[in-house]
mmCIF file with all atom_site columns, C-alpha atoms in Angstrom:
data_model
loop_
_atom_site.group_PDB
_atom_site.id
_atom_site.type_symbol
_atom_site.label_atom_id
_atom_site.label_alt_id
_atom_site.label_comp_id
_atom_site.label_asym_id
_atom_site.label_entity_id
_atom_site.label_seq_id
_atom_site.pdbx_PDB_ins_code
_atom_site.Cartn_x
_atom_site.Cartn_y
_atom_site.Cartn_z
_atom_site.occupancy
_atom_site.B_iso_or_equiv
_atom_site.pdbx_formal_charge
_atom_site.auth_seq_id
_atom_site.auth_comp_id
_atom_site.auth_asym_id
_atom_site.auth_atom_id
_atom_site.pdbx_PDB_model_num
ATOM 1   C CA . MET A 1 1   ? 2.888  -22.207 32.003 1.00 59.00 ? 92  MET A CA 1
ATOM 2   C CA . ILE A 1 2   ? 5.130  -19.258 32.822 1.00 65.00 ? 93  ILE A CA 1
ATOM 3   C CA . TYR A 1 3   ? 8.797  -20.120 32.583 1.00 65.00 ? 94  TYR A CA 1
ATOM 4   C CA . LYS A 1 4   ? 11.538 -18.993 34.933 1.00 74.00 ? 95  LYS A CA 1
ATOM 5   C CA . LYS A 1 5   ? 14.813 -17.325 33.937 1.00 76.00 ? 96  LYS A CA 1
ATOM 6   C CA . SER A 1 6   ? 16.719 -20.347 35.265 1.00 84.00 ? 97  SER A CA 1
ATOM 7   C CA . TRP A 1 7   ? 15.007 -22.713 32.821 1.00 94.00 ? 98  TRP A CA 1
ATOM 8   C CA . LYS A 1 8   ? 16.941 -24.080 29.862 1.00 96.00 ? 99  LYS A CA 1
ATOM 9   C CA . TYR A 1 9   ? 13.968 -25.156 27.720 1.00 97.00 ? 100 TYR A CA 1
ATOM 10  C CA . ILE A 1 10  ? 10.260 -24.738 27.109 1.00 96.00 ? 101 ILE A CA 1
ATOM 11  C CA . LEU A 1 11  ? 7.921  -27.332 25.617 1.00 95.00 ? 102 LEU A CA 1
ATOM 12  C CA . ILE A 1 12  ? 6.434  -26.994 22.138 1.00 93.00 ? 103 ILE A CA 1
ATOM 13  C CA . LYS A 1 13  ? 3.421  -29.142 21.152 1.00 89.00 ? 104 LYS A CA 1
ATOM 14  C CA . ASP A 1 14  ? 4.282  -31.482 18.265 1.00 80.00 ? 105 ASP A CA 1
ATOM 15  C CA . TYR A 1 15  ? 1.864  -33.807 16.525 1.00 69.00 ? 106 TYR A CA 1
ATOM 16  C CA . THR A 1 16  ? 4.383  -35.676 14.362 1.00 66.00 ? 107 THR A CA 1
ATOM 17  C CA . TYR A 1 17  ? 4.883  -38.353 17.013 1.00 58.00 ? 108 TYR A CA 1
ATOM 18  C CA . TYR A 1 18  ? 1.537  -39.928 17.839 1.00 55.00 ? 109 TYR A CA 1
ATOM 19  C CA . CYS A 1 19  ? 0.716  -42.409 20.518 1.00 55.00 ? 110 CYS A CA 1
ATOM 20  C CA . ILE A 1 20  ? -2.834 -43.188 21.552 1.00 47.00 ? 111 ILE A CA 1
ATOM 21  C CA . LYS A 1 21  ? -4.095 -40.436 19.232 1.00 49.00 ? 112 LYS A CA 1
ATOM 22  C CA . ARG A 1 22  ? -2.327 -37.516 20.897 1.00 63.00 ? 113 ARG A CA 1
ATOM 23  C CA . GLY A 1 23  ? 0.765  -35.518 20.226 1.00 73.00 ? 114 GLY A CA 1
ATOM 24  C CA . TYR A 1 24  ? 3.761  -35.096 22.457 1.00 88.00 ? 115 TYR A CA 1
ATOM 25  C CA . TYR A 1 25  ? 5.958  -32.125 23.255 1.00 93.00 ? 116 TYR A CA 1
ATOM 26  C CA . ARG A 1 26  ? 9.429  -31.240 22.071 1.00 95.00 ? 117 ARG A CA 1
ATOM 27  C CA . PRO A 1 27  ? 11.810 -29.281 24.265 1.00 97.00 ? 118 PRO A CA 1
ATOM 28  C CA . LYS A 1 28  ? 13.046 -26.053 22.688 1.00 97.00 ? 119 LYS A CA 1
ATOM 29  C CA . ALA A 1 29  ? 16.273 -24.691 24.191 1.00 97.00 ? 120 ALA A CA 1
ATOM 30  C CA . ILE A 1 30  ? 15.958 -21.117 25.443 1.00 96.00 ? 121 ILE A CA 1
ATOM 31  C CA . LYS A 1 31  ? 19.633 -20.819 26.368 1.00 95.00 ? 122 LYS A CA 1
ATOM 32  C CA . ASN A 1 32  ? 22.941 -22.402 25.360 1.00 96.00 ? 123 ASN A CA 1
ATOM 33  C CA . PHE A 1 33  ? 24.329 -25.344 27.359 1.00 96.00 ? 124 PHE A CA 1
ATOM 34  C CA . SER A 1 34  ? 26.691 -28.201 26.521 1.00 94.00 ? 125 SER A CA 1
ATOM 35  C CA . ASP A 1 35  ? 26.233 -28.916 22.767 1.00 95.00 ? 126 ASP A CA 1
ATOM 36  C CA . VAL A 1 36  ? 22.670 -27.525 22.716 1.00 97.00 ? 127 VAL A CA 1
ATOM 37  C CA . TYR A 1 37  ? 22.064 -23.995 21.465 1.00 97.00 ? 128 TYR A CA 1
ATOM 38  C CA . THR A 1 38  ? 19.190 -21.561 21.843 1.00 97.00 ? 129 THR A CA 1
ATOM 39  C CA . GLY A 1 39  ? 16.393 -22.551 19.470 1.00 97.00 ? 130 GLY A CA 1
ATOM 40  C CA . ASN A 1 40  ? 17.417 -26.234 19.135 1.00 97.00 ? 131 ASN A CA 1
ATOM 41  C CA . LEU A 1 41  ? 14.524 -28.694 19.310 1.00 96.00 ? 132 LEU A CA 1
ATOM 42  C CA . GLY A 1 42  ? 14.939 -31.941 21.198 1.00 96.00 ? 133 GLY A CA 1
ATOM 43  C CA . GLY A 1 43  ? 13.193 -35.292 20.912 1.00 95.00 ? 134 GLY A CA 1
ATOM 44  C CA . TYR A 1 44  ? 9.765  -36.092 22.348 1.00 94.00 ? 135 TYR A CA 1
ATOM 45  C CA . LEU A 1 45  ? 8.452  -35.780 25.892 1.00 94.00 ? 136 LEU A CA 1
ATOM 46  C CA . GLU A 1 46  ? 5.150  -36.284 27.608 1.00 92.00 ? 137 GLU A CA 1
ATOM 47  C CA . GLY A 1 47  ? 5.725  -33.258 29.856 1.00 94.00 ? 138 GLY A CA 1
ATOM 48  C CA . TYR A 1 48  ? 8.114  -31.183 31.954 1.00 96.00 ? 139 TYR A CA 1
ATOM 49  C CA . HIS A 1 49  ? 8.416  -34.050 34.454 1.00 96.00 ? 140 HIS A CA 1
ATOM 50  C CA . ASN A 1 50  ? 10.445 -36.075 31.910 1.00 97.00 ? 141 ASN A CA 1
ATOM 51  C CA . LEU A 1 51  ? 13.434 -33.716 31.568 1.00 98.00 ? 142 LEU A CA 1
ATOM 52  C CA . SER A 1 52  ? 15.181 -31.760 34.305 1.00 97.00 ? 143 SER A CA 1
ATOM 53  C CA . GLN A 1 53  ? 15.727 -28.032 33.879 1.00 97.00 ? 144 GLN A CA 1
ATOM 54  C CA . SER A 1 54  ? 19.137 -28.285 35.588 1.00 95.00 ? 145 SER A CA 1
ATOM 55  C CA . GLY A 1 55  ? 22.396 -29.842 34.427 1.00 96.00 ? 146 GLY A CA 1
ATOM 56  C CA . ASP A 1 56  ? 23.228 -30.582 30.793 1.00 97.00 ? 147 ASP A CA 1
ATOM 57  C CA . CYS A 1 57  ? 20.710 -33.404 30.303 1.00 98.00 ? 148 CYS A CA 1
ATOM 58  C CA . TRP A 1 58  ? 18.852 -33.481 27.001 1.00 98.00 ? 149 TRP A CA 1
ATOM 59  C CA . VAL A 1 59  ? 16.672 -35.630 24.772 1.00 98.00 ? 150 VAL A CA 1
ATOM 60  C CA . TYR A 1 60  ? 17.961 -35.505 21.177 1.00 96.00 ? 151 TYR A CA 1
ATOM 61  C CA . ASN A 1 61  ? 16.749 -36.315 17.682 1.00 87.00 ? 152 ASN A CA 1
ATOM 62  C CA . GLU A 1 62  ? 13.882 -38.791 17.626 1.00 90.00 ? 153 GLU A CA 1
ATOM 63  C CA . ALA A 1 63  ? 14.410 -40.084 21.177 1.00 95.00 ? 154 ALA A CA 1
ATOM 64  C CA . VAL A 1 64  ? 11.344 -40.387 23.396 1.00 94.00 ? 155 VAL A CA 1
ATOM 65  C CA . ALA A 1 65  ? 10.796 -40.058 27.164 1.00 95.00 ? 156 ALA A CA 1
ATOM 66  C CA . VAL A 1 66  ? 7.255  -40.868 28.317 1.00 92.00 ? 157 VAL A CA 1
ATOM 67  C CA . GLU A 1 67  ? 5.186  -41.897 31.317 1.00 93.00 ? 158 GLU A CA 1
ATOM 68  C CA . ASN A 1 68  ? 7.063  -41.257 34.598 1.00 95.00 ? 159 ASN A CA 1
ATOM 69  C CA . SER A 1 69  ? 10.563 -41.519 33.115 1.00 97.00 ? 160 SER A CA 1
ATOM 70  C CA . LYS A 1 70  ? 13.067 -38.819 34.049 1.00 98.00 ? 161 LYS A CA 1
ATOM 71  C CA . ILE A 1 71  ? 16.316 -37.545 32.513 1.00 98.00 ? 162 ILE A CA 1
ATOM 72  C CA . SER A 1 72  ? 18.538 -35.528 34.849 1.00 98.00 ? 163 SER A CA 1
ATOM 73  C CA . ASP A 1 73  ? 22.089 -34.398 35.671 1.00 97.00 ? 164 ASP A CA 1
ATOM 74  C CA . ASN A 1 74  ? 24.176 -34.694 32.470 1.00 97.00 ? 165 ASN A CA 1
ATOM 75  C CA . ALA A 1 75  ? 22.368 -37.727 31.027 1.00 98.00 ? 166 ALA A CA 1
ATOM 76  C CA . ARG A 1 76  ? 21.325 -37.897 27.387 1.00 97.00 ? 167 ARG A CA 1
ATOM 77  C CA . ILE A 1 77  ? 19.021 -40.012 25.271 1.00 97.00 ? 168 ILE A CA 1
ATOM 78  C CA . LEU A 1 78  ? 19.468 -39.856 21.518 1.00 95.00 ? 169 LEU A CA 1
ATOM 79  C CA . HIS A 1 79  ? 18.689 -41.331 18.125 1.00 93.00 ? 170 HIS A CA 1
ATOM 80  C CA . LYS A 1 80  ? 15.543 -43.453 18.436 1.00 93.00 ? 171 LYS A CA 1
ATOM 81  C CA . ALA A 1 81  ? 15.974 -44.516 22.075 1.00 96.00 ? 172 ALA A CA 1
ATOM 82  C CA . VAL A 1 82  ? 12.879 -44.758 24.256 1.00 96.00 ? 173 VAL A CA 1
ATOM 83  C CA . ILE A 1 83  ? 12.637 -44.538 28.035 1.00 96.00 ? 174 ILE A CA 1
ATOM 84  C CA . LYS A 1 84  ? 9.342  -45.193 29.787 1.00 95.00 ? 175 LYS A CA 1
ATOM 85  C CA . GLY A 1 85  ? 7.770  -46.480 32.959 1.00 96.00 ? 176 GLY A CA 1
ATOM 86  C CA . ASN A 1 86  ? 9.535  -45.225 36.087 1.00 96.00 ? 177 ASN A CA 1
ATOM 87  C CA . THR A 1 87  ? 12.979 -45.239 34.459 1.00 96.00 ? 178 THR A CA 1
ATOM 88  C CA . GLN A 1 88  ? 15.497 -42.656 35.664 1.00 96.00 ? 179 GLN A CA 1
ATOM 89  C CA . ILE A 1 89  ? 18.466 -41.806 33.468 1.00 97.00 ? 180 ILE A CA 1
ATOM 90  C CA . TYR A 1 90  ? 20.979 -39.660 35.361 1.00 97.00 ? 181 TYR A CA 1
ATOM 91  C CA . GLU A 1 91  ? 24.603 -38.666 36.032 1.00 97.00 ? 182 GLU A CA 1
ATOM 92  C CA . ASN A 1 92  ? 26.513 -39.059 32.733 1.00 97.00 ? 183 ASN A CA 1
ATOM 93  C CA . ALA A 1 93  ? 24.450 -41.929 31.278 1.00 97.00 ? 184 ALA A CA 1
ATOM 94  C CA . LYS A 1 94  ? 23.740 -42.134 27.546 1.00 97.00 ? 185 LYS A CA 1
ATOM 95  C CA . VAL A 1 95  ? 20.941 -44.175 25.997 1.00 96.00 ? 186 VAL A CA 1
ATOM 96  C CA . PHE A 1 96  ? 21.082 -44.339 22.215 1.00 94.00 ? 187 PHE A CA 1
ATOM 97  C CA . GLU A 1 97  ? 20.346 -46.096 18.920 1.00 93.00 ? 188 GLU A CA 1
ATOM 98  C CA . LYS A 1 98  ? 17.048 -47.977 19.257 1.00 93.00 ? 189 LYS A CA 1
ATOM 99  C CA . ALA A 1 99  ? 17.420 -48.950 22.927 1.00 96.00 ? 190 ALA A CA 1
ATOM 100 C CA . ILE A 1 100 ? 14.245 -49.226 24.984 1.00 95.00 ? 191 ILE A CA 1
ATOM 101 C CA . ILE A 1 101 ? 14.561 -48.813 28.756 1.00 95.00 ? 192 ILE A CA 1
ATOM 102 C CA . THR A 1 102 ? 11.470 -49.513 30.839 1.00 94.00 ? 193 THR A CA 1
ATOM 103 C CA . GLY A 1 103 ? 10.374 -50.536 34.312 1.00 88.00 ? 194 GLY A CA 1
ATOM 104 C CA . ASN A 1 104 ? 11.665 -49.273 37.630 1.00 81.00 ? 195 ASN A CA 1
#
């Protein structure tokens, strides 16, 4: 995938987090925003559809966003939080610790 200048991250394949015998991706910041700096690695994603390229949203540490979940605006998931299903985390929401958000 060719990235655009307006993007804030690219995805890096990472096999340390396995689920159903496949690795996930980690976002790697390609520009500074909020408390994220160029080169920082985020948590785990299934693909670009899980994390918006706009706003200050981010997936930190060992947090996981999979399936059709989406993080946008200035929302953040951190620590070992998991969002999945059709969950949408947006505006200034924070999901953290070992919270699991699923469903619609």
